[in-house]
XYZ file of C-alpha atoms in Angstrom:
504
model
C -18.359 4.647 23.631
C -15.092 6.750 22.472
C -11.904 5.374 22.366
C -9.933 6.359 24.714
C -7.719 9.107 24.397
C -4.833 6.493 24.720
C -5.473 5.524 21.594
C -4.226 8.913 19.952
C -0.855 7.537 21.472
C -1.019 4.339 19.299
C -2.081 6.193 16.469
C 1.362 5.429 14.522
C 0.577 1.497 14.739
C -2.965 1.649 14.074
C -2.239 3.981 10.914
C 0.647 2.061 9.885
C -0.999 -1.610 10.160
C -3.844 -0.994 8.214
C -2.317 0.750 5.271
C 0.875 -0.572 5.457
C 0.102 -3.993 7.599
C 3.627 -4.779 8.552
C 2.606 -7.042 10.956
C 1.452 -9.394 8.885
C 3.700 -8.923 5.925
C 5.841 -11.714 4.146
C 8.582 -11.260 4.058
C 10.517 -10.735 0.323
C 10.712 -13.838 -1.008
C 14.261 -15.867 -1.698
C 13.785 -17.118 -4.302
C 11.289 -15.870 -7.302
C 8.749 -16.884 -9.490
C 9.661 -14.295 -12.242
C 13.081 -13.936 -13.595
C 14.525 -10.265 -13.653
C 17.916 -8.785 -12.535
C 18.261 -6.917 -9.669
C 20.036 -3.364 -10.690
C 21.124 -0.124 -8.181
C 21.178 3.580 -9.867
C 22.792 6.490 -8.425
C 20.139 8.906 -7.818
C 19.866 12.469 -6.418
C 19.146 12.486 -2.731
C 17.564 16.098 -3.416
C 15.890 16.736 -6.211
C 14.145 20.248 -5.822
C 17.432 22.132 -4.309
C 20.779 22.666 -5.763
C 22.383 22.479 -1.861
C 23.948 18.795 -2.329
C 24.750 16.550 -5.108
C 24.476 13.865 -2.710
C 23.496 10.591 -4.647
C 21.974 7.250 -2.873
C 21.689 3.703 -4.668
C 18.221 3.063 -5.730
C 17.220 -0.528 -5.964
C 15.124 -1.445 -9.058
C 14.395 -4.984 -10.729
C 14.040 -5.388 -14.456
C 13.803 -8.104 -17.409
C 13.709 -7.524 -20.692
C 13.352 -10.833 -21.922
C 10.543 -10.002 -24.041
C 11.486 -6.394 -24.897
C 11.918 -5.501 -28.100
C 13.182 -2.196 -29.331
C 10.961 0.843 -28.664
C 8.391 -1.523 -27.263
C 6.725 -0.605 -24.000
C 8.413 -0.304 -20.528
C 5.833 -1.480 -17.291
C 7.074 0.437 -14.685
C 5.896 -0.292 -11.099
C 6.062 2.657 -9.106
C 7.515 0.740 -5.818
C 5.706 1.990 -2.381
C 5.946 1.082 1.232
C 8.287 -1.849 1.574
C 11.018 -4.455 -0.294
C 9.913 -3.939 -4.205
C 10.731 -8.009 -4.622
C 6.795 -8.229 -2.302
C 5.751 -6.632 -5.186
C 7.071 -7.793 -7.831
C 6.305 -11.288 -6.676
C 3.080 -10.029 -6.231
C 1.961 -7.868 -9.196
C 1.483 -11.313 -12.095
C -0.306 -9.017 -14.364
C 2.332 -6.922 -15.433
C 4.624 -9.985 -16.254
C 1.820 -11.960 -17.791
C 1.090 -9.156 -20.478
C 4.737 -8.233 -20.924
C 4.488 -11.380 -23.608
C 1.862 -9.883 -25.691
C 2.730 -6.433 -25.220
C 6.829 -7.190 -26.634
C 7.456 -4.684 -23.036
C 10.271 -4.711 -20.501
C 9.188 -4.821 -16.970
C 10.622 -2.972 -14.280
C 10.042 -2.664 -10.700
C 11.889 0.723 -8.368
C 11.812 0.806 -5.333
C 10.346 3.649 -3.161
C 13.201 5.339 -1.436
C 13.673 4.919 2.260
C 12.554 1.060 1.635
C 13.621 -2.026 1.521
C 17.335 -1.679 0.673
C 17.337 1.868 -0.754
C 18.124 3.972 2.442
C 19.844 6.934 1.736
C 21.756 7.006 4.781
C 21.858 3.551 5.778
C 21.515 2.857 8.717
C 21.564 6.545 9.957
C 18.217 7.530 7.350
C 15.817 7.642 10.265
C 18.074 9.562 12.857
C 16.735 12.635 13.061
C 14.832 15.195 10.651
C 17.826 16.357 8.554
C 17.970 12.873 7.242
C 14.459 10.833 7.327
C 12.992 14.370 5.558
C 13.595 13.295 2.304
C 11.106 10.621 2.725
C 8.916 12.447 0.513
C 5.915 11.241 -2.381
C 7.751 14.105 -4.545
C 10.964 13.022 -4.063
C 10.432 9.109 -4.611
C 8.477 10.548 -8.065
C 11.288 12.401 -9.237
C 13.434 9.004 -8.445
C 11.371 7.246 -10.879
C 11.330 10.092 -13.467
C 15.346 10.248 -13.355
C 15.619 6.324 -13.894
C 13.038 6.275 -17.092
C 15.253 9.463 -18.501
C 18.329 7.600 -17.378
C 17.435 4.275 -19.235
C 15.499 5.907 -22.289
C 19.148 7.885 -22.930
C 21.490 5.460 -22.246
C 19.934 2.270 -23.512
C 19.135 2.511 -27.279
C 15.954 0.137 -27.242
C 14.391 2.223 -25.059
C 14.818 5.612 -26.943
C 11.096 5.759 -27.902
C 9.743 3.186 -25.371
C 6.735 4.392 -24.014
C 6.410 4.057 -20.083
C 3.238 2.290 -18.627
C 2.833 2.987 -15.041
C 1.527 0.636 -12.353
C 0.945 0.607 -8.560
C -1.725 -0.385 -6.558
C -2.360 0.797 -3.075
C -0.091 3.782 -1.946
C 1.578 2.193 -5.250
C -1.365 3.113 -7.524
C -1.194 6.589 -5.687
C 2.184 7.086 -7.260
C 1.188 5.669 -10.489
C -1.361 8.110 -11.223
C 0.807 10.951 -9.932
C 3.645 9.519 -11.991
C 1.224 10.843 -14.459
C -0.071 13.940 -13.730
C 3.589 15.275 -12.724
C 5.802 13.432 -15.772
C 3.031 13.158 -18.443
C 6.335 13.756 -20.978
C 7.693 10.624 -19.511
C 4.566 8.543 -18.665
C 2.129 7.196 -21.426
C -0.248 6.486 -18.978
C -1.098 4.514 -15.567
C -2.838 1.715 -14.455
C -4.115 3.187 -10.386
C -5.325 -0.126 -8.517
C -6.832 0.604 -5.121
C -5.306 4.159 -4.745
C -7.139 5.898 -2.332
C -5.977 9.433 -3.671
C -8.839 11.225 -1.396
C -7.679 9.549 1.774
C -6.215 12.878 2.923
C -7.866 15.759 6.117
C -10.856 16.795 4.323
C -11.137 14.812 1.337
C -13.201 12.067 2.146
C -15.348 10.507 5.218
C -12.594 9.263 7.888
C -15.319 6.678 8.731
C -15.118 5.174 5.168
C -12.400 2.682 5.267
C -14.060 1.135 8.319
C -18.036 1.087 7.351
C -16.261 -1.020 4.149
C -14.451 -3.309 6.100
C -17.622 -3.946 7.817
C -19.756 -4.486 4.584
C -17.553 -6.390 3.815
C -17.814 -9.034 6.278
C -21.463 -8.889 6.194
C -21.406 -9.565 2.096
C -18.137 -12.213 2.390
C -19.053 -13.553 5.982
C -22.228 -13.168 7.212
C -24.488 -10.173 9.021
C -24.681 -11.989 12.243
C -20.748 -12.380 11.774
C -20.612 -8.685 12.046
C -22.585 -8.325 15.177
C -20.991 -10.589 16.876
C -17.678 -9.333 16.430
C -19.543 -5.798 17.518
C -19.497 -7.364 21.064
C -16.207 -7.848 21.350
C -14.325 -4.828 22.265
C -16.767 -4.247 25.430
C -16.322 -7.937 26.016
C -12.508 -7.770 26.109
C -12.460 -4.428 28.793
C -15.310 -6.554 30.546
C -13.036 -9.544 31.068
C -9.837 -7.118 31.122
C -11.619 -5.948 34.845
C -11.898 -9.619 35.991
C -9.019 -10.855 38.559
C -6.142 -12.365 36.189
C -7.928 -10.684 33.224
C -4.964 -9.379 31.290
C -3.680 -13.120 31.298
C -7.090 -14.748 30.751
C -6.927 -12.808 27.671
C -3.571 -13.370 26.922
C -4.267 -16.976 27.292
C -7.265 -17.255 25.006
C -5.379 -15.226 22.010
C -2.138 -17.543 22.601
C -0.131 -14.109 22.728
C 3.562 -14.607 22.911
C 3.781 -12.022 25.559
C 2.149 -10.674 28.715
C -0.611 -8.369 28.045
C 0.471 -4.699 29.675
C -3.226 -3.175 28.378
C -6.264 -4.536 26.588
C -6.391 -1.066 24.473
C -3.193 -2.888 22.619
C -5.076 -6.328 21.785
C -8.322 -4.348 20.980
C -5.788 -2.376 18.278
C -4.536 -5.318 17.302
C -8.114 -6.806 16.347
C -8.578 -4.114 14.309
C -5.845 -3.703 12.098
C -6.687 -7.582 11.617
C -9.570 -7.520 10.151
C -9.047 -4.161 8.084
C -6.443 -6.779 7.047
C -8.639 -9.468 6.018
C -10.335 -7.373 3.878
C -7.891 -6.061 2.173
C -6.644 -9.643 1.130
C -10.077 -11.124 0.709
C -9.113 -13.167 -2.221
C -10.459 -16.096 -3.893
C -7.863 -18.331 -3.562
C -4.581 -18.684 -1.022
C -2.345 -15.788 -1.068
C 0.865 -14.800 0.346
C 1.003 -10.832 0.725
C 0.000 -9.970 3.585
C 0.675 -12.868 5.343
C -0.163 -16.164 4.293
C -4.098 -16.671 4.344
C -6.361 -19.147 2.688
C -8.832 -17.981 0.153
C -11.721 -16.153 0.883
C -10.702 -15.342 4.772
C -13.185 -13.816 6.085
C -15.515 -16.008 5.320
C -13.165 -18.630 7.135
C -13.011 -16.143 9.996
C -16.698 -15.990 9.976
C -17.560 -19.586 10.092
C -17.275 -19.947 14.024
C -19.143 -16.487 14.347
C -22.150 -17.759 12.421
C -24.269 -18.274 15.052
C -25.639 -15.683 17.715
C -24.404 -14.876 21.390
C -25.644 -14.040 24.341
C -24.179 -10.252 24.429
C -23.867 -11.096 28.777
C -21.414 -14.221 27.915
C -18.415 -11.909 27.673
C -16.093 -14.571 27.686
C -18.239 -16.901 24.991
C -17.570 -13.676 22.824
C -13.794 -13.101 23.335
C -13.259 -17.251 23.016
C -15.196 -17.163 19.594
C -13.095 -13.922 18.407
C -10.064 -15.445 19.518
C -10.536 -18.927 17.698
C -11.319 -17.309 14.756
C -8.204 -15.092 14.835
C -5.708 -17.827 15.958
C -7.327 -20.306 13.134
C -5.968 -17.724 10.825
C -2.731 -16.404 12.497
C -1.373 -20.105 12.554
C -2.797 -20.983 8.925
C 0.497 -22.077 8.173
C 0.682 -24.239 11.399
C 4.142 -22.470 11.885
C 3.280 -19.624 14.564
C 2.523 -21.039 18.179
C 2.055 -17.880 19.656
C 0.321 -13.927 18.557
C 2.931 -10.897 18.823
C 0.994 -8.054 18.514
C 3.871 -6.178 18.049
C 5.182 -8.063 14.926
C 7.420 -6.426 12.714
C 6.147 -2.707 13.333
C 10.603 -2.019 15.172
C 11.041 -2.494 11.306
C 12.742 -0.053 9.043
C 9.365 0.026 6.583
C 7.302 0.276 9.302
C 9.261 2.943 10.823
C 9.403 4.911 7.287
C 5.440 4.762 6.805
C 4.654 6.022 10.195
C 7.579 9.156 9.226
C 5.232 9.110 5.795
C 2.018 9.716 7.887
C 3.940 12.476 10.139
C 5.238 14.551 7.245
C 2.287 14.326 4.495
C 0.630 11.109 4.073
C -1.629 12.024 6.516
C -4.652 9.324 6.852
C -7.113 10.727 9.084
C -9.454 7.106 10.314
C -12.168 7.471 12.517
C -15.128 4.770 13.014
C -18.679 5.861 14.295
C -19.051 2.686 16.027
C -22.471 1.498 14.061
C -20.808 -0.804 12.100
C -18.550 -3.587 13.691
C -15.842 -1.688 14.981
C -15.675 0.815 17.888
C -16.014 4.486 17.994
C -12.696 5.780 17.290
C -12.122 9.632 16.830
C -9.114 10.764 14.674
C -8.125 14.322 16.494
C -5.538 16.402 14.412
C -4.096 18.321 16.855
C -3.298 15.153 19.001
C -1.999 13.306 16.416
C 0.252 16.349 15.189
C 1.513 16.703 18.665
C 2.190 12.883 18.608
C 4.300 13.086 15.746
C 6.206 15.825 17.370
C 6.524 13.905 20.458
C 7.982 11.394 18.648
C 10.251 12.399 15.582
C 10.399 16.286 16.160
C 8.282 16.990 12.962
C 4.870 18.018 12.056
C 2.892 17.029 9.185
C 1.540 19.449 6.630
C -2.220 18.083 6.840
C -2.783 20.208 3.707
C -0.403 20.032 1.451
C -0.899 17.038 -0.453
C -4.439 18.882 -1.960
C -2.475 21.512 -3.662
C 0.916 18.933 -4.106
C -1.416 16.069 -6.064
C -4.438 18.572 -6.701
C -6.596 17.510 -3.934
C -10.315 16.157 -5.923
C -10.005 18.024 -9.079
C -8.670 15.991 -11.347
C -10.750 16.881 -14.297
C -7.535 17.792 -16.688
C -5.733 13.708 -15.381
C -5.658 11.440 -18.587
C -4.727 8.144 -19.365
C -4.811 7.025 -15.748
C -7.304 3.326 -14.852
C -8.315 4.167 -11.420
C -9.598 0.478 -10.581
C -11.323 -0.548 -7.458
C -12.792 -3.106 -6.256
C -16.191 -2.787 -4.010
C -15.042 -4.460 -1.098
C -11.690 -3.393 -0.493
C -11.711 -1.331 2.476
C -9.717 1.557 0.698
C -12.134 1.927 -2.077
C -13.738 4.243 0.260
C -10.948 6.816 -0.616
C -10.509 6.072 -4.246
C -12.174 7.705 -7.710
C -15.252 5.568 -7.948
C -17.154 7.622 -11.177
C -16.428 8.914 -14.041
C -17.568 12.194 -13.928
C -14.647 12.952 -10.861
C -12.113 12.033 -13.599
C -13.477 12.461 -17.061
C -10.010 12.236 -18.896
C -9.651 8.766 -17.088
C -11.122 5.401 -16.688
C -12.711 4.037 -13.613
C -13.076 0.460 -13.115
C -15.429 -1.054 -10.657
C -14.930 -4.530 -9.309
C -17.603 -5.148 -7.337
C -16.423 -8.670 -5.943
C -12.573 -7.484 -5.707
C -10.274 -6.738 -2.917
C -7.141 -4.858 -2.551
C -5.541 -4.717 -6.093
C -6.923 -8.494 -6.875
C -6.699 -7.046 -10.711
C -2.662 -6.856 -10.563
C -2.243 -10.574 -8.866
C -1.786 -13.041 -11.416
C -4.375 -14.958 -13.081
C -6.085 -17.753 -11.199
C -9.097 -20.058 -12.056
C -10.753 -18.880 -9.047
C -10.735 -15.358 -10.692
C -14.086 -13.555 -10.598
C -15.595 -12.612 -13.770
C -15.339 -9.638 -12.945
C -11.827 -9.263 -12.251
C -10.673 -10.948 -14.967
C -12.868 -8.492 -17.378
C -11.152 -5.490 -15.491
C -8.044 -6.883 -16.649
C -8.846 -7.058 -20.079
C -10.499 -3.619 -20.091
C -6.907 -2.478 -18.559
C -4.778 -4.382 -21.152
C -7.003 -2.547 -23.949
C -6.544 0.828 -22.427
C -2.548 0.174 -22.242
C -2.263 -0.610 -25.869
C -4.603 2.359 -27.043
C -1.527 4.497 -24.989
C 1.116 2.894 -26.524
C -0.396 3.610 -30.218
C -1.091 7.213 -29.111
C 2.243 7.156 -27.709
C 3.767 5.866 -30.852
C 2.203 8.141 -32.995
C 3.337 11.368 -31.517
C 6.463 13.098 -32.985
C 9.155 11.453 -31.623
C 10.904 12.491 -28.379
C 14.383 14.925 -27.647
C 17.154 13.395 -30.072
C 19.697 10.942 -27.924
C 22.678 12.995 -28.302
C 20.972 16.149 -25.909
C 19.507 13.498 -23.201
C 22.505 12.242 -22.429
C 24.116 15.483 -21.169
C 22.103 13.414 -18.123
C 23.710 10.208 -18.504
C 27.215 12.284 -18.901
C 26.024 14.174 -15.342
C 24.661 11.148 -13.293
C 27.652 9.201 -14.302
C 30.116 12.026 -13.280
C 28.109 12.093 -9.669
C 28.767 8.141 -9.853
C 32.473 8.366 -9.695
C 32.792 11.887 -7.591
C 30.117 11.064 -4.727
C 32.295 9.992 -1.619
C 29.714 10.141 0.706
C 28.469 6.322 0.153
């Protein structure tokens, strides 16, 4: 069966939860486990037109505690939310910062987190919210590294080492291909670069979700959870349905329309993939390790496909034991956190060119859900007056030929439901490195080390660390870069804007 067309309408939350799951993201911590300073910089609000000097503050964090001169600089390119989730978040980069003698820095994506350009006005209308651009946000990064290489004398020949992971790793590697002058090279974890109209299978990120469970959780795990979404419109018809669900999922509120729990359920356990790791984590939420194969362990056993309710009850245990891991949260929102400013800003993303076309063909455990261009262009025109350029980001990041990219990882690990999008071979990026993790989820290889570490994550990492310090010596042994005294006609520039800008 099709989804129904209603679906096209929730599009922006479906899109939004599973690649940015702001439902079930933590919150920035208070306090940290690293120790960095937090830091603003003025930064163009338009790069690519000489119309405005405007300038915005740009949140970044940085430590340089084990930095010494010229030694490396690990710069996280910051994507779709507060950069402290991240930085809390990305252990690798400070646990090699050590070895390496390398700063560590962490910007934040503009549009996110703090860094709104316009406060509280940056998603009013068009003429504000369209700077929220991939090319902009690069050019943000590439005017801090100039900024700090000119005006901070240990980092005159630093080389720059960029990370992301996710729509982070996206930026990383683009970070690269666009400011090769200022970027040694890029570690790309989970960066679906092909996730774009016409790049890839729209089915893919949902036929991994589901091996996924099946290799994590079980086979018969998968079936069952196949029966739900008839199950829930089966009960959904019954007198008091609606509540009868709403009762069985603990939802905080009253349920309006099944369609919105059955979206719910998905984005869940695209989510539970994503964070499939070995041990307790606190990204996405807080799960314990390995949760899908604690979401499976009450759908181990086989139903009657007639017991509509037996399936929904099972579904909903196994959904609540997770929801309220914590023992904190006595009831399901399924709206969560998506009125949020970085939920808003990655729906705008998806309207103007992150475009993530998702479609299932309901064989695996998920329903048949079509992804429809038109009716998801008209939706973002119904809602935010824009339309996205479905296109552009093949010839902006050069689409699948990437054959001239160097120095980029592009890691990925088997069972991450984005994988599906990523560079998986060598021969699609022969100046590059591809990593395969076949028991890893989403970016495990930039969490910190644990003892419940794979094998073969923690060999990625060491095959990463490698590649980083073969950069920095080919960095390092290039003629050295423009002379101070002419990059700071910059510094001179940015700090004139600084004191002239009277617009923040």
């Amino acid at each position: 069966m099709l989804i129904q067309t209603a679906f096209s309408s929730l599009l922006f939350a479906a899109l939004c939860a599973a690649f940015n799951p702001s439902r079930f993201m933590a919150k920035p911590p208070i306090f940290s486990q690293y120790d960095y300073e937090t830091r603003y910089f003025d930064v163009l609000l338009d790069h690519f037109t000489f119309v405005s000097d405007l300038t915005f503050k740009m949140k970044y964090l940085i430590s340089t505690k084990f930095h010494v001169p010229d030694g490396p600089i690990l710069f996280y390119t910051g994507n779709e939310g507060a950069i402290e989730t991240f930085a809390e978040n990305t252990g690798f980069m400070w646990e090699i910062a050590e070895e390496l003698k390398a700063a560590v820095l962490f910007a934040e994506h503009r549009f996110y987190g703090s860094s709104l350009p316009f406060v509280n006005d940056s998603f009013k209308d068009p003429q504000h919210f369209g700077y929220l651009t991939a090319e902009q946000a690069l050019a943000d990064y590439a005017s801090l590294v100039q900024y700090l290489k000119s005006s901070v004398k240990d980092f005159e020949n630093s080389p720059v080492i960029a990370f992301g992971g996710s729509y982070g790793g996206m930026l990383s590697a683009w970070f690269r291909y666009k400011y090769p002058n200022l970027i040694a090279g890029a570690i790309a974890a989970s960066a679906p670069i092909w996730l774009f109209p016409n790049m890839s299978n729209c089915a893919g990120f949902y036929d991994t979700t589901t091996r996924a469970f099946s290799t994590s959780g079980s086979t018969v795990c998968t079936k069952n959870v196949a029966l739900v979404w008839d199950s829930i419109r089966t009960v959904a018809k019954q007198h008091s349905g609606h509540e009868l669900l709403r009762l069985m999922f603990q939802l905080c509120d009253p349920l309006p329309d099944e369609q919105k729990l059955i979206d719910y359920l998905i984005d869940f356990l695209g989510t539970l993939a994503m964070v499939n790791y070995p041990y307790e984590a606190s990204f996405i939420g807080t799960f314990p390790g390995e949760p899908v194969k604690y979401f499976c362990k009450g759908l181990s056993d086989a139903v009657h496909r007639d017991v509509d309710v037996d399936v929904v009850q099972r579904v909903a245990t196994a959904v609540r034991s997770l929801t309220n891991y914590t023992k904190n949260q006595s009831c399901i929102s399924l709206e969560g956190d998506l009125p949020g400013l970085d939920a808003k800003a990655w729906t705008l993303q998806t309207c103007l060119e992150m475009t993530t076309p998702m479609c299932s063909n309901g064989e695996g455990m998920f329903p048949s859900l079509e992804w429809d261009p038109v009716v998801f262009s008209q939706s973002c025109f119904d809602k935010f007056a824009v339309r996205p350029r479905l296109n552009w980001s093949a010839v902006e990041f050069w689409g699948k030929n990437i054959k001239t990219a160097t120095n980029i990882v592009f890691s990925n690990g088997d069972l991450d439901p984005w994988s599906a999008f990523g560079v998986l071979t060598d021969d699609q990026a022969p100046g590059c490195n591809v990593i395969r993790i076949p028991s890893g989820a989403h970016h495990l290889d930039l969490r910190a080390k644990n003892e419940l570490d794979p094998a073969d994550v923690v060999d990625a990492r060491q095959r990463e660390l490698q590649h980083i310090k073969d950069w920095i010596d080919e960095w390092h042994a290039k003629p050295k870069n423009l002379p101070r005294n002419q990059m700071n006609v910059d510094v001179l520039y940015y700090s004139k804007l600084r004191n002239d800008a009277k617009f923040f």
